[in-house]
PDB file of C-alpha atoms and ligand atoms in Angstrom:
ATOM      1  CA  MET A   1      20.657  -5.066  14.894  1.00  0.00           C
ATOM      2  CA  THR A   2      22.211  -6.914  12.274  1.00  0.00           C
ATOM      3  CA  ARG A   3      20.319  -6.047   8.616  1.00  0.00           C
ATOM      4  CA  THR A   4      21.242  -8.625   5.928  1.00  0.00           C
ATOM      5  CA  PRO A   5      22.767  -5.861   3.185  1.00  0.00           C
ATOM      6  CA  TRP A   6      20.830  -5.375  -0.246  1.00  0.00           C
ATOM      7  CA  ILE A   7      22.536  -4.881  -3.508  1.00  0.00           C
ATOM      8  CA  GLY A   8      19.744  -4.340  -6.471  1.00  0.00           C
ATOM      9  CA  GLY A   9      20.651  -3.679  -9.901  1.00  0.00           C
ATOM     10  CA  ASN A  10      18.168  -1.643 -12.114  1.00  0.00           C
ATOM     11  CA  TRP A  11      18.930  -2.586 -15.585  1.00  0.00           C
ATOM     12  CA  LYS A  12      16.383   0.355 -16.388  1.00  0.00           C
ATOM     13  CA  SER A  13      15.378   0.146 -20.036  1.00  0.00           C
ATOM     14  CA  ASN A  14      18.788  -1.736 -21.231  1.00  0.00           C
ATOM     15  CA  GLY A  15      19.491  -5.036 -22.888  1.00  0.00           C
ATOM     16  CA  THR A  16      19.359  -7.246 -25.819  1.00  0.00           C
ATOM     17  CA  VAL A  17      19.364 -10.878 -25.947  1.00  0.00           C
ATOM     18  CA  ALA A  18      23.184 -11.061 -26.666  1.00  0.00           C
ATOM     19  CA  SER A  19      24.161  -8.144 -23.905  1.00  0.00           C
ATOM     20  CA  ILE A  20      22.602  -9.883 -21.059  1.00  0.00           C
ATOM     21  CA  CYS A  21      23.735 -13.614 -21.889  1.00  0.00           C
ATOM     22  CA  GLU A  22      27.225 -11.471 -22.240  1.00  0.00           C
ATOM     23  CA  LEU A  23      26.660  -9.836 -19.260  1.00  0.00           C
ATOM     24  CA  SER A  24      25.218 -12.812 -17.280  1.00  0.00           C
ATOM     25  CA  LYS A  25      28.602 -14.717 -17.922  1.00  0.00           C
ATOM     26  CA  GLU A  26      30.288 -11.642 -15.965  1.00  0.00           C
ATOM     27  CA  LEU A  27      27.796 -11.125 -13.292  1.00  0.00           C
ATOM     28  CA  ASN A  28      28.425 -14.947 -12.152  1.00  0.00           C
ATOM     29  CA  GLN A  29      31.632 -14.747 -11.837  1.00  0.00           C
ATOM     30  CA  ALA A  30      30.612 -12.829  -9.001  1.00  0.00           C
ATOM     31  CA  SER A  31      31.302 -14.914  -5.470  1.00  0.00           C
ATOM     32  CA  PHE A  32      28.388 -14.025  -2.860  1.00  0.00           C
ATOM     33  CA  ASN A  33      26.272 -16.274  -0.337  1.00  0.00           C
ATOM     34  CA  PRO A  34      22.860 -14.943  -0.893  1.00  0.00           C
ATOM     35  CA  SER A  35      22.384 -15.764   2.667  1.00  0.00           C
ATOM     36  CA  GLN A  36      24.795 -12.542   3.884  1.00  0.00           C
ATOM     37  CA  THR A  37      24.085 -10.189   0.865  1.00  0.00           C
ATOM     38  CA  GLN A  38      20.942 -10.443  -1.193  1.00  0.00           C
ATOM     39  CA  VAL A  39      21.362  -9.778  -4.595  1.00  0.00           C
ATOM     40  CA  VAL A  40      18.499  -9.048  -6.895  1.00  0.00           C
ATOM     41  CA  LEU A  41      18.356  -7.840 -10.901  1.00  0.00           C
ATOM     42  CA  PHE A  42      15.757  -5.778 -12.101  1.00  0.00           C
ATOM     43  CA  PRO A  43      15.784  -6.416 -15.717  1.00  0.00           C
ATOM     44  CA  THR A  44      13.215  -5.011 -18.194  1.00  0.00           C
ATOM     45  CA  ALA A  45      10.084  -7.732 -18.194  1.00  0.00           C
ATOM     46  CA  LEU A  46      10.503  -8.938 -21.433  1.00  0.00           C
ATOM     47  CA  HIS A  47      14.119  -9.953 -20.824  1.00  0.00           C
ATOM     48  CA  ILE A  48      13.144 -11.865 -17.197  1.00  0.00           C
ATOM     49  CA  SER A  49      13.339 -15.104 -17.587  1.00  0.00           C
ATOM     50  CA  LEU A  50      15.986 -14.582 -20.193  1.00  0.00           C
ATOM     51  CA  ALA A  51      17.851 -13.092 -17.076  1.00  0.00           C
ATOM     52  CA  LYS A  52      16.570 -15.837 -14.981  1.00  0.00           C
ATOM     53  CA  GLU A  53      17.988 -18.297 -17.300  1.00  0.00           C
ATOM     54  CA  LYS A  54      21.572 -17.117 -17.493  1.00  0.00           C
ATOM     55  CA  LEU A  55      22.348 -16.101 -14.103  1.00  0.00           C
ATOM     56  CA  LYS A  56      23.129 -18.818 -11.379  1.00  0.00           C
ATOM     57  CA  ASN A  57      20.523 -19.330  -8.556  1.00  0.00           C
ATOM     58  CA  GLU A  58      22.642 -16.835  -5.836  1.00  0.00           C
ATOM     59  CA  PHE A  59      20.862 -14.163  -8.157  1.00  0.00           C
ATOM     60  CA  GLN A  60      17.051 -12.996  -7.719  1.00  0.00           C
ATOM     61  CA  VAL A  61      15.341 -11.718 -10.506  1.00  0.00           C
ATOM     62  CA  GLY A  62      12.646  -8.543  -9.916  1.00  0.00           C
ATOM     63  CA  CYS A  63      10.414  -6.502 -11.671  1.00  0.00           C
ATOM     64  CA  GLN A  64      11.114  -2.886 -12.332  1.00  0.00           C
ATOM     65  CA  ASN A  65       7.293  -2.002 -12.387  1.00  0.00           C
ATOM     66  CA  ILE A  66       3.939  -3.005 -11.355  1.00  0.00           C
ATOM     67  CA  SER A  67       0.395  -2.001 -12.423  1.00  0.00           C
ATOM     68  CA  LYS A  68      -2.137   0.183  -9.954  1.00  0.00           C
ATOM     69  CA  THR A  69      -4.603  -2.057 -10.870  1.00  0.00           C
ATOM     70  CA  GLY A  70      -5.369  -5.970 -10.954  1.00  0.00           C
ATOM     71  CA  ALA A  71      -5.902  -8.097 -13.942  1.00  0.00           C
ATOM     72  CA  GLY A  72      -8.612  -6.562 -16.683  1.00  0.00           C
ATOM     73  CA  ALA A  73      -8.401  -4.396 -19.821  1.00  0.00           C
ATOM     74  CA  TYR A  74      -5.504  -2.765 -19.306  1.00  0.00           C
ATOM     75  CA  THR A  75      -3.306  -3.219 -21.948  1.00  0.00           C
ATOM     76  CA  GLY A  76      -0.236  -2.969 -21.229  1.00  0.00           C
ATOM     77  CA  GLU A  77      -0.026  -3.720 -17.830  1.00  0.00           C
ATOM     78  CA  ILE A  78       1.684  -6.422 -15.582  1.00  0.00           C
ATOM     79  CA  THR A  79      -0.039  -6.843 -12.204  1.00  0.00           C
ATOM     80  CA  ALA A  80       1.575  -7.724  -8.924  1.00  0.00           C
ATOM     81  CA  GLU A  81      -0.352 -11.055  -9.072  1.00  0.00           C
ATOM     82  CA  MET A  82       1.274 -11.558 -12.002  1.00  0.00           C
ATOM     83  CA  VAL A  83       4.806 -10.998 -11.268  1.00  0.00           C
ATOM     84  CA  ALA A  84       4.199 -13.859  -8.289  1.00  0.00           C
ATOM     85  CA  ASP A  85       2.442 -16.131 -10.457  1.00  0.00           C
ATOM     86  CA  MET A  86       5.748 -15.985 -12.394  1.00  0.00           C
ATOM     87  CA  GLY A  87       7.805 -16.935  -9.130  1.00  0.00           C
ATOM     88  CA  LEU A  88       9.341 -13.710  -8.741  1.00  0.00           C
ATOM     89  CA  LYS A  89       9.713 -12.666  -5.001  1.00  0.00           C
ATOM     90  CA  TRP A  90      10.514  -8.652  -5.943  1.00  0.00           C
ATOM     91  CA  VAL A  91       9.043  -5.817  -7.670  1.00  0.00           C
ATOM     92  CA  MET A  92      10.350  -1.986  -7.448  1.00  0.00           C
ATOM     93  CA  VAL A  93       7.292   0.744  -7.318  1.00  0.00           C
ATOM     94  CA  GLY A  94       8.141   4.728  -7.311  1.00  0.00           C
ATOM     95  CA  HIS A  95      11.314   5.116  -9.451  1.00  0.00           C
ATOM     96  CA  SER A  96      11.661   9.137  -9.743  1.00  0.00           C
ATOM     97  CA  GLU A  97      12.099   7.550 -13.111  1.00  0.00           C
ATOM     98  CA  ARG A  98       8.435   6.779 -13.433  1.00  0.00           C
ATOM     99  CA  ARG A  99       7.323   9.745 -11.084  1.00  0.00           C
ATOM    100  CA  GLN A 100       9.497  12.486 -13.597  1.00  0.00           C
ATOM    101  CA  TYR A 101       8.859  10.467 -16.830  1.00  0.00           C
ATOM    102  CA  TYR A 102       5.179   8.394 -16.395  1.00  0.00           C
ATOM    103  CA  GLY A 103       3.496  11.052 -13.773  1.00  0.00           C
ATOM    104  CA  GLU A 104       3.434   8.751 -11.085  1.00  0.00           C
ATOM    105  CA  THR A 105       2.420  10.575  -8.438  1.00  0.00           C
ATOM    106  CA  ASN A 106       2.692   9.608  -3.995  1.00  0.00           C
ATOM    107  CA  GLU A 107      -0.420   8.606  -4.399  1.00  0.00           C
ATOM    108  CA  VAL A 108      -0.132   6.028  -7.778  1.00  0.00           C
ATOM    109  CA  VAL A 109       3.058   4.606  -6.058  1.00  0.00           C
ATOM    110  CA  ALA A 110       0.791   3.850  -3.055  1.00  0.00           C
ATOM    111  CA  GLU A 111      -1.660   2.533  -4.919  1.00  0.00           C
ATOM    112  CA  LYS A 112       1.232   0.274  -6.514  1.00  0.00           C
ATOM    113  CA  VAL A 113       2.476  -0.439  -3.225  1.00  0.00           C
ATOM    114  CA  ALA A 114      -1.586  -1.994  -1.817  1.00  0.00           C
ATOM    115  CA  MET A 115      -1.242  -4.100  -4.743  1.00  0.00           C
ATOM    116  CA  ALA A 116       2.219  -5.762  -4.117  1.00  0.00           C
ATOM    117  CA  ALA A 117       1.447  -6.079  -0.416  1.00  0.00           C
ATOM    118  CA  LYS A 118      -1.857  -7.747  -1.315  1.00  0.00           C
ATOM    119  CA  GLN A 119       0.902 -10.846  -2.843  1.00  0.00           C
ATOM    120  CA  GLU A 120       2.049 -13.013   0.376  1.00  0.00           C
ATOM    121  CA  GLY A 121       5.607 -13.782  -0.621  1.00  0.00           C
ATOM    122  CA  LEU A 122       5.984 -10.329  -2.844  1.00  0.00           C
ATOM    123  CA  ASN A 123       9.144  -8.569  -1.347  1.00  0.00           C
ATOM    124  CA  ILE A 124       8.866  -4.335  -2.283  1.00  0.00           C
ATOM    125  CA  VAL A 125      11.848  -2.127  -3.388  1.00  0.00           C
ATOM    126  CA  ILE A 126      10.328   1.319  -2.584  1.00  0.00           C
ATOM    127  CA  CYS A 127      12.023   4.478  -4.042  1.00  0.00           C
ATOM    128  CA  ILE A 128      11.947   7.800  -2.785  1.00  0.00           C
ATOM    129  CA  GLY A 129      14.195  11.047  -2.922  1.00  0.00           C
ATOM    130  CA  GLU A 130      14.585  14.431  -3.139  1.00  0.00           C
ATOM    131  CA  LYS A 131      15.114  16.152  -6.718  1.00  0.00           C
ATOM    132  CA  LEU A 132      18.574  18.857  -6.755  1.00  0.00           C
ATOM    133  CA  GLU A 133      16.076  22.129  -6.161  1.00  0.00           C
ATOM    134  CA  GLU A 134      14.432  20.436  -3.249  1.00  0.00           C
ATOM    135  CA  ARG A 135      17.758  19.926  -1.605  1.00  0.00           C
ATOM    136  CA  GLU A 136      18.906  23.005  -2.302  1.00  0.00           C
ATOM    137  CA  SER A 137      15.903  24.477  -0.746  1.00  0.00           C
ATOM    138  CA  ASN A 138      16.506  22.279   2.472  1.00  0.00           C
ATOM    139  CA  LYS A 139      13.339  20.289   1.866  1.00  0.00           C
ATOM    140  CA  THR A 140      14.872  16.388   1.278  1.00  0.00           C
ATOM    141  CA  MET A 141      13.503  15.711   4.576  1.00  0.00           C
ATOM    142  CA  GLU A 142      10.265  16.587   3.975  1.00  0.00           C
ATOM    143  CA  VAL A 143       9.723  15.402   0.556  1.00  0.00           C
ATOM    144  CA  CYS A 144      11.383  11.735   2.083  1.00  0.00           C
ATOM    145  CA  ARG A 145       8.836  11.905   4.207  1.00  0.00           C
ATOM    146  CA  THR A 146       5.922  12.765   1.917  1.00  0.00           C
ATOM    147  CA  GLN A 147       6.688   9.962  -0.091  1.00  0.00           C
ATOM    148  CA  MET A 148       7.169   7.780   2.722  1.00  0.00           C
ATOM    149  CA  GLU A 149       3.853   8.946   4.854  1.00  0.00           C
ATOM    150  CA  ALA A 150       2.202   8.102   0.882  1.00  0.00           C
ATOM    151  CA  VAL A 151       3.276   4.415   1.200  1.00  0.00           C
ATOM    152  CA  ILE A 152       3.055   3.943   4.943  1.00  0.00           C
ATOM    153  CA  PRO A 153      -0.430   2.524   5.031  1.00  0.00           C
ATOM    154  CA  LYS A 154      -0.922   0.343   2.575  1.00  0.00           C
ATOM    155  CA  ILE A 155       2.616  -1.775   3.663  1.00  0.00           C
ATOM    156  CA  THR A 156       1.152  -4.661   5.647  1.00  0.00           C
ATOM    157  CA  ASN A 157       4.258  -6.256   6.272  1.00  0.00           C
ATOM    158  CA  TRP A 158       7.778  -4.382   6.903  1.00  0.00           C
ATOM    159  CA  ASP A 159       9.542  -7.409   6.285  1.00  0.00           C
ATOM    160  CA  ARG A 160       8.953  -7.944   3.007  1.00  0.00           C
ATOM    161  CA  VAL A 161       9.941  -3.914   1.788  1.00  0.00           C
ATOM    162  CA  VAL A 162      13.473  -2.265   1.656  1.00  0.00           C
ATOM    163  CA  ILE A 163      13.217   1.680   0.453  1.00  0.00           C
ATOM    164  CA  ALA A 164      15.740   2.347  -1.532  1.00  0.00           C
ATOM    165  CA  TYR A 165      17.194   6.581  -0.865  1.00  0.00           C
ATOM    166  CA  GLU A 166      17.353   7.816  -4.610  1.00  0.00           C
ATOM    167  CA  PRO A 167      18.560  11.364  -4.158  1.00  0.00           C
ATOM    168  CA  VAL A 168      17.689  12.733  -7.832  1.00  0.00           C
ATOM    169  CA  TRP A 169      20.490  14.598  -8.617  1.00  0.00           C
ATOM    170  CA  ALA A 170      22.754  11.886  -8.160  1.00  0.00           C
ATOM    171  CA  ILE A 171      20.637   9.190 -10.555  1.00  0.00           C
ATOM    172  CA  GLY A 172      22.965   8.717 -13.939  1.00  0.00           C
ATOM    173  CA  THR A 173      24.780  11.860 -13.058  1.00  0.00           C
ATOM    174  CA  GLY A 174      28.203  11.085 -11.630  1.00  0.00           C
ATOM    175  CA  LYS A 175      27.374  13.236  -9.071  1.00  0.00           C
ATOM    176  CA  VAL A 176      27.117  10.803  -6.040  1.00  0.00           C
ATOM    177  CA  ALA A 177      26.048  11.642  -2.577  1.00  0.00           C
ATOM    178  CA  THR A 178      28.664  11.839  -0.045  1.00  0.00           C
ATOM    179  CA  PRO A 179      28.735   9.371   2.773  1.00  0.00           C
ATOM    180  CA  GLU A 180      27.857  11.759   5.308  1.00  0.00           C
ATOM    181  CA  GLN A 181      24.837  12.820   3.298  1.00  0.00           C
ATOM    182  CA  ALA A 182      23.486   9.540   2.121  1.00  0.00           C
ATOM    183  CA  GLN A 183      24.031   8.911   6.334  1.00  0.00           C
ATOM    184  CA  GLU A 184      22.229  12.263   7.250  1.00  0.00           C
ATOM    185  CA  VAL A 185      19.142  11.252   5.272  1.00  0.00           C
ATOM    186  CA  HIS A 186      19.456   7.100   6.134  1.00  0.00           C
ATOM    187  CA  HIS A 187      19.439   8.252   9.810  1.00  0.00           C
ATOM    188  CA  GLU A 188      16.618  10.260   9.659  1.00  0.00           C
ATOM    189  CA  LEU A 189      14.465   8.009   7.571  1.00  0.00           C
ATOM    190  CA  ARG A 190      15.461   5.452   9.918  1.00  0.00           C
ATOM    191  CA  LYS A 191      14.151   7.791  12.870  1.00  0.00           C
ATOM    192  CA  PHE A 192      10.445   8.595  10.924  1.00  0.00           C
ATOM    193  CA  VAL A 193       9.676   5.432  10.626  1.00  0.00           C
ATOM    194  CA  SER A 194      10.833   4.377  14.515  1.00  0.00           C
ATOM    195  CA  GLU A 195       8.316   7.388  15.350  1.00  0.00           C
ATOM    196  CA  ARG A 196       6.091   6.071  12.757  1.00  0.00           C
ATOM    197  CA  VAL A 197       5.704   3.067  12.773  1.00  0.00           C
ATOM    198  CA  GLY A 198       8.038   1.228  15.726  1.00  0.00           C
ATOM    199  CA  ALA A 199      11.260   0.925  16.779  1.00  0.00           C
ATOM    200  CA  ASN A 200      11.482  -2.633  15.984  1.00  0.00           C
ATOM    201  CA  VAL A 201      10.316  -2.115  12.598  1.00  0.00           C
ATOM    202  CA  ALA A 202      12.797   1.157  11.823  1.00  0.00           C
ATOM    203  CA  ALA A 203      15.726  -1.286  13.534  1.00  0.00           C
ATOM    204  CA  SER A 204      15.290  -4.406  10.898  1.00  0.00           C
ATOM    205  CA  LEU A 205      14.435  -1.817   7.657  1.00  0.00           C
ATOM    206  CA  ARG A 206      16.517  -2.507   4.830  1.00  0.00           C
ATOM    207  CA  ILE A 207      17.351   1.517   3.716  1.00  0.00           C
ATOM    208  CA  VAL A 208      19.609   1.493   0.550  1.00  0.00           C
ATOM    209  CA  TYR A 209      21.471   4.291  -1.476  1.00  0.00           C
ATOM    210  CA  GLY A 210      21.129   4.739  -5.230  1.00  0.00           C
ATOM    211  CA  GLY A 211      22.393   7.391  -7.377  1.00  0.00           C
ATOM    212  CA  SER A 212      25.686   7.168  -9.153  1.00  0.00           C
ATOM    213  CA  VAL A 213      27.111   4.191  -7.416  1.00  0.00           C
ATOM    214  CA  SER A 214      30.574   2.465  -8.181  1.00  0.00           C
ATOM    215  CA  ASP A 215      32.983   0.235  -7.911  1.00  0.00           C
ATOM    216  CA  SER A 216      34.993   2.870  -6.672  1.00  0.00           C
ATOM    217  CA  ASN A 217      32.387   4.747  -3.860  1.00  0.00           C
ATOM    218  CA  CYS A 218      30.575   1.596  -2.907  1.00  0.00           C
ATOM    219  CA  VAL A 219      32.981   0.720   0.512  1.00  0.00           C
ATOM    220  CA  SER A 220      33.188   4.195   1.806  1.00  0.00           C
ATOM    221  CA  LEU A 221      29.038   4.375   1.443  1.00  0.00           C
ATOM    222  CA  ILE A 222      28.520   0.973   2.872  1.00  0.00           C
ATOM    223  CA  LYS A 223      30.493   1.704   5.891  1.00  0.00           C
ATOM    224  CA  CYS A 224      27.834   4.156   6.933  1.00  0.00           C
ATOM    225  CA  GLU A 225      25.960   2.849   9.825  1.00  0.00           C
ATOM    226  CA  ASP A 226      22.351   2.859   7.790  1.00  0.00           C
ATOM    227  CA  VAL A 227      23.803   2.509   4.689  1.00  0.00           C
ATOM    228  CA  ASP A 228      22.342  -1.334   4.039  1.00  0.00           C
ATOM    229  CA  GLY A 229      23.507  -1.745   0.482  1.00  0.00           C
ATOM    230  CA  PHE A 230      22.585  -0.204  -2.872  1.00  0.00           C
ATOM    231  CA  LEU A 231      20.130   0.269  -5.891  1.00  0.00           C
ATOM    232  CA  VAL A 232      22.573   0.548  -8.701  1.00  0.00           C
ATOM    233  CA  GLY A 233      22.096   1.739 -12.214  1.00  0.00           C
ATOM    234  CA  GLY A 234      24.689   2.006 -15.148  1.00  0.00           C
ATOM    235  CA  ALA A 235      27.058  -0.021 -12.829  1.00  0.00           C
ATOM    236  CA  SER A 236      24.629  -3.133 -12.739  1.00  0.00           C
ATOM    237  CA  LEU A 237      25.692  -3.142 -16.674  1.00  0.00           C
ATOM    238  CA  LYS A 238      29.089  -4.032 -16.097  1.00  0.00           C
ATOM    239  CA  LYS A 239      31.419  -6.109 -14.689  1.00  0.00           C
ATOM    240  CA  ALA A 240      31.785  -3.891 -11.554  1.00  0.00           C
ATOM    241  CA  PHE A 241      29.218  -5.134 -10.101  1.00  0.00           C
ATOM    242  CA  VAL A 242      30.699  -7.648  -9.263  1.00  0.00           C
ATOM    243  CA  ASP A 243      33.091  -5.415  -7.178  1.00  0.00           C
ATOM    244  CA  ILE A 244      29.896  -3.629  -5.725  1.00  0.00           C
ATOM    245  CA  ILE A 245      28.534  -7.028  -4.526  1.00  0.00           C
ATOM    246  CA  GLY A 246      31.403  -7.519  -2.625  1.00  0.00           C
ATOM    247  CA  ALA A 247      31.742  -4.450  -1.235  1.00  0.00           C
ATOM    248  CA  PRO A 248      29.725  -5.206   1.993  1.00  0.00           C
ATOM    249  CA  SER A 249      31.873  -8.313   3.229  1.00  0.00           C
TER     250      SER A 249
HETATM  251  O1  G3H B 301      17.951   2.333  -9.823  1.00  0.00           O
HETATM  252  C1  G3H B 301      18.806   2.844  -9.510  1.00  0.00           C
HETATM  253  C2  G3H B 301      19.509   4.311 -10.088  1.00  0.00           C
HETATM  254  O2  G3H B 301      18.346   5.375 -10.840  1.00  0.00           O
HETATM  255  C3  G3H B 301      20.794   5.029  -9.628  1.00  0.00           C
HETATM  256  O3  G3H B 301      20.852   4.873 -11.076  1.00  0.00           O
HETATM  257  O4  G3H B 301      23.536   4.340 -10.761  1.00  0.00           O
HETATM  258  O5  G3H B 301      23.050   4.933 -12.837  1.00  0.00           O
HETATM  259  O6  G3H B 301      22.921   6.452 -11.158  1.00  0.00           O
HETATM  260  P1  G3H B 301      22.633   5.285 -11.700  1.00  0.00           P
END
């Protein structure tokens, strides 16, 4: 099964008008065919229209977070429906920073996935991953399976899903998972999806790695059989992202 590589750039809570204009100029130098490598950038919600305006059309732009509720009296929230209505095709849910700093439990993440799934044409990047103490106590797969178990019943079309495996201990630390560590978890995740959902879904599901991906480690990671791309944080704010985009080819 050939899976189209997927590379996301999560700009997190970073960016100014000036820095996004500058970064877009640098990223626009990347040469890639979107039918061969899908590249999606996630600016803050406030910067989405600017990023769309400044980035060349080969890039897609998505939303870092959505509300667990629909439209109504929910101050500060952006609904999945609004994201789709604005013509965006991608949302991210379950990032560990949302779980850690904003109290998002597996149940909340599942509610968000359900909201996104209702919007036809909206693709969902679902982030999962274990903390250091969980890895050290051999609970990596237990944690990842529990996080997956919460969202599986909410997914209506697996073609619209990308799973981002992001070990929390590797995020923003410079301590990247080794290709062996990444491959082991990705393989187990695919096996789990195969058992739980079906072999065809598992074979076509993109499972991408996130956590201190850089221009110097991306090539060895992408060679792993079950690593279908990356979700990149810090390095997506730099010119190095151009090299990361080129890693699958
Ligand atoms: O969403 C991206 C991840 O949190 C990875 O961030 O590449 O800065 O470690 P990082």
